[in-house]
mmCIF file of C-alpha atoms in Angstrom:
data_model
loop_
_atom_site.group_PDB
_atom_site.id
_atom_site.type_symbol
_atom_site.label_atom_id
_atom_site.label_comp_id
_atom_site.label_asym_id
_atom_site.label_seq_id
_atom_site.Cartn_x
_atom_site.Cartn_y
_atom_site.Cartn_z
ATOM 1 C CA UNK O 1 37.789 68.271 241.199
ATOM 2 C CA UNK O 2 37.025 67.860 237.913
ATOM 3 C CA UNK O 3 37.248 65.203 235.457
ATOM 4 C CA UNK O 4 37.422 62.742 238.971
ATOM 5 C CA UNK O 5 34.847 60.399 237.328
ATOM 6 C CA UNK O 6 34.734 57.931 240.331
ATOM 7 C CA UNK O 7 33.185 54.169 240.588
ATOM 8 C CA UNK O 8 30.144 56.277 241.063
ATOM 9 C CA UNK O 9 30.068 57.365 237.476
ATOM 10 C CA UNK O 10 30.232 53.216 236.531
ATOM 11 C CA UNK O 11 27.474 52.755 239.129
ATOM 12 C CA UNK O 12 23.576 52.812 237.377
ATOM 13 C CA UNK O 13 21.799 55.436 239.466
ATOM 14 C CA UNK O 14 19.162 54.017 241.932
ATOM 15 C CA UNK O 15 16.012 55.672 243.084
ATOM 16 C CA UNK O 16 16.018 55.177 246.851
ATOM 17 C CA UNK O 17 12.802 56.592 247.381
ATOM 18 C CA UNK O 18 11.155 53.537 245.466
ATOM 19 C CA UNK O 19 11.016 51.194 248.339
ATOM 20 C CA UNK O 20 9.542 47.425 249.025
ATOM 21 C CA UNK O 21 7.514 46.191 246.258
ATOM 22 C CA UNK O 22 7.853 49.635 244.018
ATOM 23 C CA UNK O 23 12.376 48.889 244.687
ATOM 24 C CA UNK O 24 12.661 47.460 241.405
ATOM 25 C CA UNK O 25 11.467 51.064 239.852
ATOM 26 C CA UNK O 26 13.851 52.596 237.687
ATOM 27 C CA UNK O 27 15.457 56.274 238.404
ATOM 28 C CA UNK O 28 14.144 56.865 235.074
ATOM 29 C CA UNK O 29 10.208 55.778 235.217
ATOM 30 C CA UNK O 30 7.642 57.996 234.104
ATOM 31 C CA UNK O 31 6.129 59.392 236.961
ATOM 32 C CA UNK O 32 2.799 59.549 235.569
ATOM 33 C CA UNK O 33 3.542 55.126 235.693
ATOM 34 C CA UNK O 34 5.355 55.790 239.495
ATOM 35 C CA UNK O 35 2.202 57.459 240.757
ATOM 36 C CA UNK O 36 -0.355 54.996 238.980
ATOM 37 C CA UNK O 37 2.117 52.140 240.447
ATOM 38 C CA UNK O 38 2.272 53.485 243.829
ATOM 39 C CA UNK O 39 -1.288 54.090 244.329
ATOM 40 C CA UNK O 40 -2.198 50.974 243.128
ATOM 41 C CA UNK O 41 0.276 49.330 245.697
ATOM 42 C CA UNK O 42 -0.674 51.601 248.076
ATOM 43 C CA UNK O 43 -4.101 50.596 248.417
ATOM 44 C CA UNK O 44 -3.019 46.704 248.086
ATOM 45 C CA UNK O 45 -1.229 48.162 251.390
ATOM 46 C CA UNK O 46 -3.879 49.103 252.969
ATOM 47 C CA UNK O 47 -6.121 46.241 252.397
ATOM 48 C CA UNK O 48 -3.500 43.887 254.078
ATOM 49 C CA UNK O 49 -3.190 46.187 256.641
ATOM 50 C CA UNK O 50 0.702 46.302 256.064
ATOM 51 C CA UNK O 51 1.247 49.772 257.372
ATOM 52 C CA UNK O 52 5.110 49.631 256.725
ATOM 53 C CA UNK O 53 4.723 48.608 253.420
ATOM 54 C CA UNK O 54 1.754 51.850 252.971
ATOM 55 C CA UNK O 55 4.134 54.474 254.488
ATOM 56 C CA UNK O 56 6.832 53.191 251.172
ATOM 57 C CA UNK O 57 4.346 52.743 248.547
ATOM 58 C CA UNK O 58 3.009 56.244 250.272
ATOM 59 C CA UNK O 59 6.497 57.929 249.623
ATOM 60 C CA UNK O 60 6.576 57.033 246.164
ATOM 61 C CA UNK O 61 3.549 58.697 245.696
ATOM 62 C CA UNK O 62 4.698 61.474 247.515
ATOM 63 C CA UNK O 63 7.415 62.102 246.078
ATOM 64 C CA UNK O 64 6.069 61.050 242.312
ATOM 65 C CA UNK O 65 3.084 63.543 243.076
ATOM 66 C CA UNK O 66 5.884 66.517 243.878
ATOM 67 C CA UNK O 67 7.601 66.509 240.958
ATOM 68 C CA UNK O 68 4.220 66.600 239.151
ATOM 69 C CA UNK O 69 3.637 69.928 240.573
ATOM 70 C CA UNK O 70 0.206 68.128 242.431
ATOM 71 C CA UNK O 71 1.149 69.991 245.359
ATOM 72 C CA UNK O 72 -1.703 69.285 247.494
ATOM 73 C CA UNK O 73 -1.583 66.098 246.566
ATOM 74 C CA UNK O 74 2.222 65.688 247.970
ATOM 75 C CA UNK O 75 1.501 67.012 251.183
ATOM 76 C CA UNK O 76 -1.084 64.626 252.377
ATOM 77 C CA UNK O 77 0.405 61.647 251.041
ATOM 78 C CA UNK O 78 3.808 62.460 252.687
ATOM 79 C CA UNK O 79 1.756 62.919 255.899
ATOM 80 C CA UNK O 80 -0.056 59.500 255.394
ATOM 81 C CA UNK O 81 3.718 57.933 254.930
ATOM 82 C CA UNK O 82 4.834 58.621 258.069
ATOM 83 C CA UNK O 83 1.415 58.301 260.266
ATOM 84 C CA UNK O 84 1.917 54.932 258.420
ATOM 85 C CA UNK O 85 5.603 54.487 259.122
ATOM 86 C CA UNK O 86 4.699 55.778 263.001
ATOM 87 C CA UNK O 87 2.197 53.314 263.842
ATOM 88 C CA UNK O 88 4.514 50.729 262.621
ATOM 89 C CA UNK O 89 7.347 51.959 264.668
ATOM 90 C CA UNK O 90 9.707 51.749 262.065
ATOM 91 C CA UNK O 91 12.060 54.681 262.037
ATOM 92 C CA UNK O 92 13.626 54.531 258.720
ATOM 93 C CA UNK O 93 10.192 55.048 257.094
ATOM 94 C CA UNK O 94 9.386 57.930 259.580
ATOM 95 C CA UNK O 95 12.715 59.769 258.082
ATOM 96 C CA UNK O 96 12.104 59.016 254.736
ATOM 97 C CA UNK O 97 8.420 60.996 254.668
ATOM 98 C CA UNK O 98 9.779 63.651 256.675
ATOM 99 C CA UNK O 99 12.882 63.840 254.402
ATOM 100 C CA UNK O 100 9.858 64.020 251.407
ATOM 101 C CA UNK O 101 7.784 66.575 253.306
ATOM 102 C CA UNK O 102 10.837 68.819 254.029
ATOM 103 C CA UNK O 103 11.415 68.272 250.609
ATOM 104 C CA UNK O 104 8.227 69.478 249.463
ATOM 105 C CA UNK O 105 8.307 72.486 252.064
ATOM 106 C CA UNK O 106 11.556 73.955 250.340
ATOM 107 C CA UNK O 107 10.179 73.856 247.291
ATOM 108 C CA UNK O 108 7.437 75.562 248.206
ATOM 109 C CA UNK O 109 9.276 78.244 249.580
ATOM 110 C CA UNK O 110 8.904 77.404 253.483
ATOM 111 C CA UNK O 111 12.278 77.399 254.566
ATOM 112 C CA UNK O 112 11.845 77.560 258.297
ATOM 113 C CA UNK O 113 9.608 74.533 257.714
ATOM 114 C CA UNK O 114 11.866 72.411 255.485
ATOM 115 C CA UNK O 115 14.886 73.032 257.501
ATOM 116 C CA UNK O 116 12.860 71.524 260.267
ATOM 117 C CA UNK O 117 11.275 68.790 258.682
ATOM 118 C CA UNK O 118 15.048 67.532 257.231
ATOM 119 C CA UNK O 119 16.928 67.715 260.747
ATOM 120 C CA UNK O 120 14.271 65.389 262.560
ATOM 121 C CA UNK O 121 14.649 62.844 259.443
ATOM 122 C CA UNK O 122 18.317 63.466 259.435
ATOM 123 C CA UNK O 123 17.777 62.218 263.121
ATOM 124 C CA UNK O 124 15.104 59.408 263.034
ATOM 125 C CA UNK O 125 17.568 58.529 260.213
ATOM 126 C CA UNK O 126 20.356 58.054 262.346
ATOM 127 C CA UNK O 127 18.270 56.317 265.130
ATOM 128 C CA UNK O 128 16.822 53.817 262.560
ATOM 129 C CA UNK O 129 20.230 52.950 260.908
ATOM 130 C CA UNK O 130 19.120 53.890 257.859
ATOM 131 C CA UNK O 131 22.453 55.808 256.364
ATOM 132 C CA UNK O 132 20.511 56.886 252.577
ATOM 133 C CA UNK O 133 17.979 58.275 254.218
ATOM 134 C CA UNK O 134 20.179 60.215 256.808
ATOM 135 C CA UNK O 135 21.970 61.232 254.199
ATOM 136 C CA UNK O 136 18.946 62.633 251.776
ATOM 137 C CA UNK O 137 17.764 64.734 254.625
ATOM 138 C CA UNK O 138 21.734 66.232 255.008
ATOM 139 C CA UNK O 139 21.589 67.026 251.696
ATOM 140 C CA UNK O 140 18.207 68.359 251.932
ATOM 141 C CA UNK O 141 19.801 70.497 254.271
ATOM 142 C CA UNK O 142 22.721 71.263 252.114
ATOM 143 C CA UNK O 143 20.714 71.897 249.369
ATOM 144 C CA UNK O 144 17.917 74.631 251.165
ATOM 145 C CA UNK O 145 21.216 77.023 252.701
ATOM 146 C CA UNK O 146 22.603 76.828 249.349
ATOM 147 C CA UNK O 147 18.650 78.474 247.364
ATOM 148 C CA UNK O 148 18.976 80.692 250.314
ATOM 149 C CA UNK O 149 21.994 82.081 249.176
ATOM 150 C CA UNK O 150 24.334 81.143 252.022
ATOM 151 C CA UNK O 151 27.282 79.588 250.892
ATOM 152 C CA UNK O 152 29.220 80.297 253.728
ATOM 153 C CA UNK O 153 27.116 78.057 255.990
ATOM 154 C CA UNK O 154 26.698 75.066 253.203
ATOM 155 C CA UNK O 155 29.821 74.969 250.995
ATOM 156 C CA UNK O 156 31.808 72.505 253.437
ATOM 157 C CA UNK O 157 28.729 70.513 253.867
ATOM 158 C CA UNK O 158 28.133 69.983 250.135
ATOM 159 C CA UNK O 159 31.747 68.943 249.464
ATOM 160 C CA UNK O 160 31.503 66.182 253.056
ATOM 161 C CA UNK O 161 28.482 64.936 251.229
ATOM 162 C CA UNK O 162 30.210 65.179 247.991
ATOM 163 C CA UNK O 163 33.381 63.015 249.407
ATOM 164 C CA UNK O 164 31.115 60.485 251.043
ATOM 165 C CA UNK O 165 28.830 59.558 247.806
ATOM 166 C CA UNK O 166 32.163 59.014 245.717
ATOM 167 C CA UNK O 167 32.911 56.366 248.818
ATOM 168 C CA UNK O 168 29.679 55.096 248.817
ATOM 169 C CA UNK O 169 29.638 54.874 244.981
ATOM 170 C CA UNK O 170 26.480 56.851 245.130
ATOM 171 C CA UNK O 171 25.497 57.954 241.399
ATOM 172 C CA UNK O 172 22.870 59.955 241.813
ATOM 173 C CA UNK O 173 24.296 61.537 245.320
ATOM 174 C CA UNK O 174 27.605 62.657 243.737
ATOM 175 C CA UNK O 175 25.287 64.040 240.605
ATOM 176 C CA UNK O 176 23.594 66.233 243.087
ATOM 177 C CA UNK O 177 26.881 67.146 244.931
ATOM 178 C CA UNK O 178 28.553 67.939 241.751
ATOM 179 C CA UNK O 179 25.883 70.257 240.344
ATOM 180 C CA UNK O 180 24.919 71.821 243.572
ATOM 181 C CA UNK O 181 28.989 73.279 244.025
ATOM 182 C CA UNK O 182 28.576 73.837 240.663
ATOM 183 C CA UNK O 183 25.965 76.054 241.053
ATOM 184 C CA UNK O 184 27.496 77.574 243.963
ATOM 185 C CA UNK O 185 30.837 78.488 241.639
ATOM 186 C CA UNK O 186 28.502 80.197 239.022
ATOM 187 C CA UNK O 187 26.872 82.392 240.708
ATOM 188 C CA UNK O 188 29.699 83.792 242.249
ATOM 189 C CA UNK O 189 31.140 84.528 238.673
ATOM 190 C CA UNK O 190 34.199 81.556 238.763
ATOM 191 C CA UNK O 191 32.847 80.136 235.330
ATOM 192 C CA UNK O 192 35.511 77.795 234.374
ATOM 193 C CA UNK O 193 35.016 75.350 237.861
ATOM 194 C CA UNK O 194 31.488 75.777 237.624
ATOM 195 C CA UNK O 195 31.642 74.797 234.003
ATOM 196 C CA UNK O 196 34.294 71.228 234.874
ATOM 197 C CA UNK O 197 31.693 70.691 237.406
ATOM 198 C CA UNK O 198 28.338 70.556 235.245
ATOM 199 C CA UNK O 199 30.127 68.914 232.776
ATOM 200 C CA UNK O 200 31.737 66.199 234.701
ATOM 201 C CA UNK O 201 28.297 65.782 236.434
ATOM 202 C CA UNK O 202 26.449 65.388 233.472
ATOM 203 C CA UNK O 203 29.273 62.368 232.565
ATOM 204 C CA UNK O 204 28.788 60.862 235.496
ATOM 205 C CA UNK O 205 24.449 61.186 235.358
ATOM 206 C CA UNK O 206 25.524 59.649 231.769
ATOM 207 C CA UNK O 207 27.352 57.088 232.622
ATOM 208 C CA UNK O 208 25.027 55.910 235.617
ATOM 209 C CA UNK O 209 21.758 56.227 233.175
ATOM 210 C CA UNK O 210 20.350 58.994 235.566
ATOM 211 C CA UNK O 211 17.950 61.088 233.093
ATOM 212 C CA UNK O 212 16.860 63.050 235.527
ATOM 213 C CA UNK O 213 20.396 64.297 236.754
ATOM 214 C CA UNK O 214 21.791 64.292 233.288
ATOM 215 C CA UNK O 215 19.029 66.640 232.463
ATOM 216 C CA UNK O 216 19.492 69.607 235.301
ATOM 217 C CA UNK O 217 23.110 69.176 234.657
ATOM 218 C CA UNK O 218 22.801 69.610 230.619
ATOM 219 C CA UNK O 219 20.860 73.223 232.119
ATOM 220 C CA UNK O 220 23.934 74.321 233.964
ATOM 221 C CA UNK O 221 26.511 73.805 231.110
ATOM 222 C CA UNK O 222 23.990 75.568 228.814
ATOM 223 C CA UNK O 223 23.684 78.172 231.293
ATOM 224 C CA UNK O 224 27.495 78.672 231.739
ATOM 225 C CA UNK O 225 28.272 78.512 228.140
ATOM 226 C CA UNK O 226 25.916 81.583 227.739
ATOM 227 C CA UNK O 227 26.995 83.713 230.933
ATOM 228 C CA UNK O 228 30.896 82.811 230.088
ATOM 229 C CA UNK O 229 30.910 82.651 225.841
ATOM 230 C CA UNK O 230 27.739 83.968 224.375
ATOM 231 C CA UNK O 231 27.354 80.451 222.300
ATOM 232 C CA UNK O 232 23.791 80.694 222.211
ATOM 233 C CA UNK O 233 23.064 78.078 219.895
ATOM 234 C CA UNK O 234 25.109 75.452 221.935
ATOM 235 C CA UNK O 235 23.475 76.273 225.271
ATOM 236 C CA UNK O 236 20.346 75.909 223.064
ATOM 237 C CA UNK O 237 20.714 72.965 221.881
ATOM 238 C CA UNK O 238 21.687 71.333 225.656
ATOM 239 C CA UNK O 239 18.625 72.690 226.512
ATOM 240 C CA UNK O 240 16.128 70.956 223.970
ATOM 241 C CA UNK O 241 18.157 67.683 224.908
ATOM 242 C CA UNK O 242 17.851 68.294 228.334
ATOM 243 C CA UNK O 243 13.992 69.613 227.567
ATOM 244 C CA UNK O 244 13.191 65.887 225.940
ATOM 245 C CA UNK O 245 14.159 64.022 229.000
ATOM 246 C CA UNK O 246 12.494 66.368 230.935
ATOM 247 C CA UNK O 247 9.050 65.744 228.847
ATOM 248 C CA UNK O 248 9.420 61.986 228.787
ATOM 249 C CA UNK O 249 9.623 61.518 232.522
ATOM 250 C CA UNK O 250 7.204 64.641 233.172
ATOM 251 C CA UNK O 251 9.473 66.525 235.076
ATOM 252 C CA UNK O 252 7.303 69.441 235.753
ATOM 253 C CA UNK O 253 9.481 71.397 237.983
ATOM 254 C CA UNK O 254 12.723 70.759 236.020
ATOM 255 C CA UNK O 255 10.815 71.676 232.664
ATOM 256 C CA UNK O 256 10.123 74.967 234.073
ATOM 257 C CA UNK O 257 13.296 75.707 235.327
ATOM 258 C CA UNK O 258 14.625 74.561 231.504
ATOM 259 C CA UNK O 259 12.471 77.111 230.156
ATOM 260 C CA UNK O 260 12.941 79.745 232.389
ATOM 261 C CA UNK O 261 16.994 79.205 231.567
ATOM 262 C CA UNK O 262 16.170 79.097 227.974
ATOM 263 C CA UNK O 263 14.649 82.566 228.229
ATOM 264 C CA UNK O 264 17.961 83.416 229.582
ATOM 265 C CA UNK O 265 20.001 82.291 226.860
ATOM 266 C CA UNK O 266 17.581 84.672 224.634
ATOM 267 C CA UNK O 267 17.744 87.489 226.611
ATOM 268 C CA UNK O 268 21.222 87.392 226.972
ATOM 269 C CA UNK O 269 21.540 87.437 223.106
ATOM 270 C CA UNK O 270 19.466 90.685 222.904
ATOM 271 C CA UNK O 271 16.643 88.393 221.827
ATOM 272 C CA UNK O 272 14.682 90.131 223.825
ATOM 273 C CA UNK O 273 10.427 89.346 222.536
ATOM 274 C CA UNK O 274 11.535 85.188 222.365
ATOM 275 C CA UNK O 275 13.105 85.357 225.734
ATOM 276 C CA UNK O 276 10.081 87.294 226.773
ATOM 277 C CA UNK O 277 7.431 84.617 225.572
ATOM 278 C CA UNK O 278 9.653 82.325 227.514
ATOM 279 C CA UNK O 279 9.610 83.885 230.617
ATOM 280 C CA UNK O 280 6.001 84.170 230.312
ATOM 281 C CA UNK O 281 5.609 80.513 229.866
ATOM 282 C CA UNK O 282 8.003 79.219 232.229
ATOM 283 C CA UNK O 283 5.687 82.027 234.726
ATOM 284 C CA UNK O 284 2.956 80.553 234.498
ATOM 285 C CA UNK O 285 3.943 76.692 235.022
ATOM 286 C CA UNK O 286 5.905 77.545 238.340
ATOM 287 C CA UNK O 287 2.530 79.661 239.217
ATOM 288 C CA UNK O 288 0.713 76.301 238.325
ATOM 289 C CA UNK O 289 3.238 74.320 240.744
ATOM 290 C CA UNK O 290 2.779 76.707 243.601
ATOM 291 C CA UNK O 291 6.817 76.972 243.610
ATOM 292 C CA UNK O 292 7.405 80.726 244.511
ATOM 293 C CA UNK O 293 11.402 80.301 244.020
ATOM 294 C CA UNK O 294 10.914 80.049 239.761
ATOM 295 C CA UNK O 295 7.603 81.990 239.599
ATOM 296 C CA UNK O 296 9.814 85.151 241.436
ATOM 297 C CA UNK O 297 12.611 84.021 238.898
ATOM 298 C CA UNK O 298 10.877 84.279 236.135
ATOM 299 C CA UNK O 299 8.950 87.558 237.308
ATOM 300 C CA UNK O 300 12.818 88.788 237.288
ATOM 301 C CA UNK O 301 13.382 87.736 233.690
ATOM 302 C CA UNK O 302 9.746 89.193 232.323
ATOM 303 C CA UNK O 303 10.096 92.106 234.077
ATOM 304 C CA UNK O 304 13.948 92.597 232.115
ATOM 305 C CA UNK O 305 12.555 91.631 229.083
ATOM 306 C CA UNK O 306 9.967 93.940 228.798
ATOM 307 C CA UNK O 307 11.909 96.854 230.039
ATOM 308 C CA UNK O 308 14.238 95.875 226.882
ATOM 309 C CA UNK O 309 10.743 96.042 225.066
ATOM 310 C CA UNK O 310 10.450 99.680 225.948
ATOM 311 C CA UNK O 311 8.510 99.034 229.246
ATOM 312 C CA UNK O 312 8.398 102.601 231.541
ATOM 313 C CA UNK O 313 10.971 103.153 233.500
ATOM 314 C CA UNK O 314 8.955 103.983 236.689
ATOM 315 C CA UNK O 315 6.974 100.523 236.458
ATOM 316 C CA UNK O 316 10.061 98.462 236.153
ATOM 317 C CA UNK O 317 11.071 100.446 238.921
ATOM 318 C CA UNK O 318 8.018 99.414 240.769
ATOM 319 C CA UNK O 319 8.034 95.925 239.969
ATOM 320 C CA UNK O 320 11.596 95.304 240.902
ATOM 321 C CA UNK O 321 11.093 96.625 244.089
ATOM 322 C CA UNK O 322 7.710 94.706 244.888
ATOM 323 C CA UNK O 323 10.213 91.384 243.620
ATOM 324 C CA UNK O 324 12.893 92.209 246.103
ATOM 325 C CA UNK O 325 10.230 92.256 248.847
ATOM 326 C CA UNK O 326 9.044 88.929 247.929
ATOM 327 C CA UNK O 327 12.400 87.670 247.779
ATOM 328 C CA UNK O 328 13.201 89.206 250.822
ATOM 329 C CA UNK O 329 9.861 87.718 252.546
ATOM 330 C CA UNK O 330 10.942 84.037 251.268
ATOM 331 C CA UNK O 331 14.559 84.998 252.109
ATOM 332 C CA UNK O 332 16.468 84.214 248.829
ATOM 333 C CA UNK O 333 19.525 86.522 248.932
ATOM 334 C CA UNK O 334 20.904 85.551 245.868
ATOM 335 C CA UNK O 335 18.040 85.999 243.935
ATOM 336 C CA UNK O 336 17.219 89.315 245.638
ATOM 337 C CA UNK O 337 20.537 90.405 244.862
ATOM 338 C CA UNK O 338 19.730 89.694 241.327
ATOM 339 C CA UNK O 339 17.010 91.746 241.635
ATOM 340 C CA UNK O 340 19.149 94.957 242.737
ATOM 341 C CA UNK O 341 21.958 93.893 239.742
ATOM 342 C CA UNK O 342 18.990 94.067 237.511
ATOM 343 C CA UNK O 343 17.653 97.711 238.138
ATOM 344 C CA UNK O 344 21.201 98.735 237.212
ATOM 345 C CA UNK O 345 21.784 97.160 234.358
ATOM 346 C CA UNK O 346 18.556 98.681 233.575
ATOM 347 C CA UNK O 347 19.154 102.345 234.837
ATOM 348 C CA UNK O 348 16.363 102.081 237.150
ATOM 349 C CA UNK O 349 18.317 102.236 240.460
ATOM 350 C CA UNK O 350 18.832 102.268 243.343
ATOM 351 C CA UNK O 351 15.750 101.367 244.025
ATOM 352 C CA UNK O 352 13.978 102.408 247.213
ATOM 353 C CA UNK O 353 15.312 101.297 250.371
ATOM 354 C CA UNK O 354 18.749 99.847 249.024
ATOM 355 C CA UNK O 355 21.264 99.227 251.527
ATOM 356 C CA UNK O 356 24.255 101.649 250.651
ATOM 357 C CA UNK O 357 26.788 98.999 251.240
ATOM 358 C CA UNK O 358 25.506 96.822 248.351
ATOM 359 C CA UNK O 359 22.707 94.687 247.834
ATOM 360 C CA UNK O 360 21.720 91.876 251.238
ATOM 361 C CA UNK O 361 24.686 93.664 252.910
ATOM 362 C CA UNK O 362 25.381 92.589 256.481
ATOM 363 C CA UNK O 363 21.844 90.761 256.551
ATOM 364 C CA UNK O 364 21.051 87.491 258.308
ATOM 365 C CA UNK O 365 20.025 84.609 255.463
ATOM 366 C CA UNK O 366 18.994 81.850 257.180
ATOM 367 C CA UNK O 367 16.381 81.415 260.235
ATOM 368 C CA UNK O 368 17.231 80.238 263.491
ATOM 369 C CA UNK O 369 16.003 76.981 262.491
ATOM 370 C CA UNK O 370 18.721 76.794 259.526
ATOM 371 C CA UNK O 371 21.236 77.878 261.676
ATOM 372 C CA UNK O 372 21.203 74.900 263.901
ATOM 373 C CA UNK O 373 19.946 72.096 261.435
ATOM 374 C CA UNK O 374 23.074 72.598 259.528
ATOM 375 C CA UNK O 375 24.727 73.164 263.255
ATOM 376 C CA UNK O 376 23.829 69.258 263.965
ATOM 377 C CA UNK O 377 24.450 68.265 260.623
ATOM 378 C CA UNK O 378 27.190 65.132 261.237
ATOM 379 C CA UNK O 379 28.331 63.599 257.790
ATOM 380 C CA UNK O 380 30.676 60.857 259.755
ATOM 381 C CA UNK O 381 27.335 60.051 260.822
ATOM 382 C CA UNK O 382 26.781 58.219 257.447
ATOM 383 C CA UNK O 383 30.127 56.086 257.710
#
């Protein structure tokens, strides 16, 4: 698969999400200039008493508010989208703020709630003919298993969707499908794909002037190059490059996640008080975002660091098993398997209440409500 740099990867990246008057928005706006925009249009909206043209200039708030970390924010403008896009009966804009509020709900953790939220916009998608947004919300879907830790259920889903944006010559939609296999290949230890595919997704984000892409797929090489070669200062470096894109379009989320990975790189280079300080940082913006998913990440890290940094025993004991209950409660498996690989690597283990066949063994991942969104997921739906 790699090094298959389709028309995609000649393609500049759009940002579907900016619709009607905010269309001509690049991929690549500041969002602090995307929110000002959109609520500025958004209120023009509202004074004309265009309701289809509120619910878009609504999204883009939405969605510009999200990445901000303005949680509340998010939530009730996503909700004003689509009572906007409802009362003027036009489905595509109905999918599109569910597809943002599902959005939204994984990030904050509520996966019974995103899964939801992204099957009835996968649908209203499909009934409105709109194919992008149909297949944003099949993603969404994708995406949500794959945090969960399920590969099983979304591996042949990410590689349909994968397929159908090199068709489509969908930049940004093949950047996600690259990294998110990527991803997949990492964490269960194959390196060397997972390396060809962050690389030849970064190329691709390159080549189709998606910062934003470029930027989370710059973190995965660095991360790989750490895990697979120990060449700290290269992984690094990726990371300040990726960190500067990440600053200029204030991607909050994605500069917490780059943080968080850069305590990583520290820790695993026995750099133990600078990965520490990182992990610290990186703690307290996910805390600040209300996104559970890096704050219990970054607990992980901390709570490794410090044990390095002669922490007790019998509190990192206690404070890896209080994280595996979270992570258990938000139902992360990989991360909660993390959790158990951790306590070992530290000699505090097994901690209480370890299943003897290994850590998540036998356990269900994903709620009913998973289970059949990604049931009803149809990718020749998007054809």
């Amino acid at each position: 698969m790699a090094g298959q740099v389709c028309e995609a990867g000649r393609t500049k990246a759009s940002a579907p999400e900016y619709q009607g008057v905010l269309g001509s928005l690049s991929v690549n706006a500041p969002l602090a200039d995307v929110l000002a925009r959109g609520v500025e249009e958004l209120r023009a909206a509202e004074r004309a008493g265009d309701r289809q043209e509120a619910a878009r200039c609504g999204l883009a708030v939405a969605e510009a508010c999200r990445r901000l970390g303005r949680i509340e924010e998010a939530d009730r403008a996503w909700k004003a989208s689509y009572r906007a896009a409802r009362s003027a009966g036009h489905e595509g804009a109905m999918a599109w703020a569910l597809w943002s509020g599902g959005t939204l709900a994984r990030q904050r953790g509520s996966f019974r709630l995103a899964y939801r939220l992204l099957r009835l916009a996968a649908e209203l998608g499909e009934r409105g003919g709109d194919v992008v947004a149909r297949g944003y919300s099949l993603a969404g879907l994708a995406e949500t298993g794959r945090i969960q830790g399920d590969y099983a259920a979304v591996g042949r889903l990410h590689e349909q969707l994968l397929a159908e944006a090199r068709r489509r010559g969908e930049a940004r939609h093949t950047v996600w499908a690259l990294e998110g296999i990527a991803q997949m290949h990492r964490n269960t230890g194959a390196y060397d794909e997972a390396l060809a595919l962050f690389e030849e997704a970064a190329e691709t984000a390159l080549r189709a002037e998606d910062r934003r892409g470029w930027a989370w797929a710059l973190r995965g090489v660095a991360d790989v190059v750490s895990a697979r070669d120990g060449d700290v200062e290269r992984a690094l470096s990726l990371l300040s490059q990726a960190e500067e894109a990440c600053v200029e379009m204030r991607l909050s989320s994605a500069l917490a996640y780059n943080h968080k990975m850069r305590g990583n790189v520290l820790y695993r280079a026995g750099r133990y008080e600078e990965a520490r300080d990182l992990y610290v940082r990186a703690l307290e913006e996910f805390r600040e975002m209300e996104e559970p998913r890096g704050t219990a990440l970054s607990r992980l890290g901390l709570v490794k660091a410090r044990a390095r940094l002669g922490l007790d025993v019998a509190r990192s004991a206690a404070e890896l098993t209080e994280l595996r209950s979270t992570l258990e409660r938000i139902g992360l498996r990989h991360a909660r398997d993390m959790v158990e690989k951790a306590a070992a690597e530290l000699g505090v283990g097994p901690l209480p209440g370890e299943a003897p066949d290994g850590p998540g063994a036998g356990e269900p991942v994903l709620a009913e409500a998973g289970v059949e969104a990604l049931r009803a997921a149809d990718v020749e739906g998007l054809r």
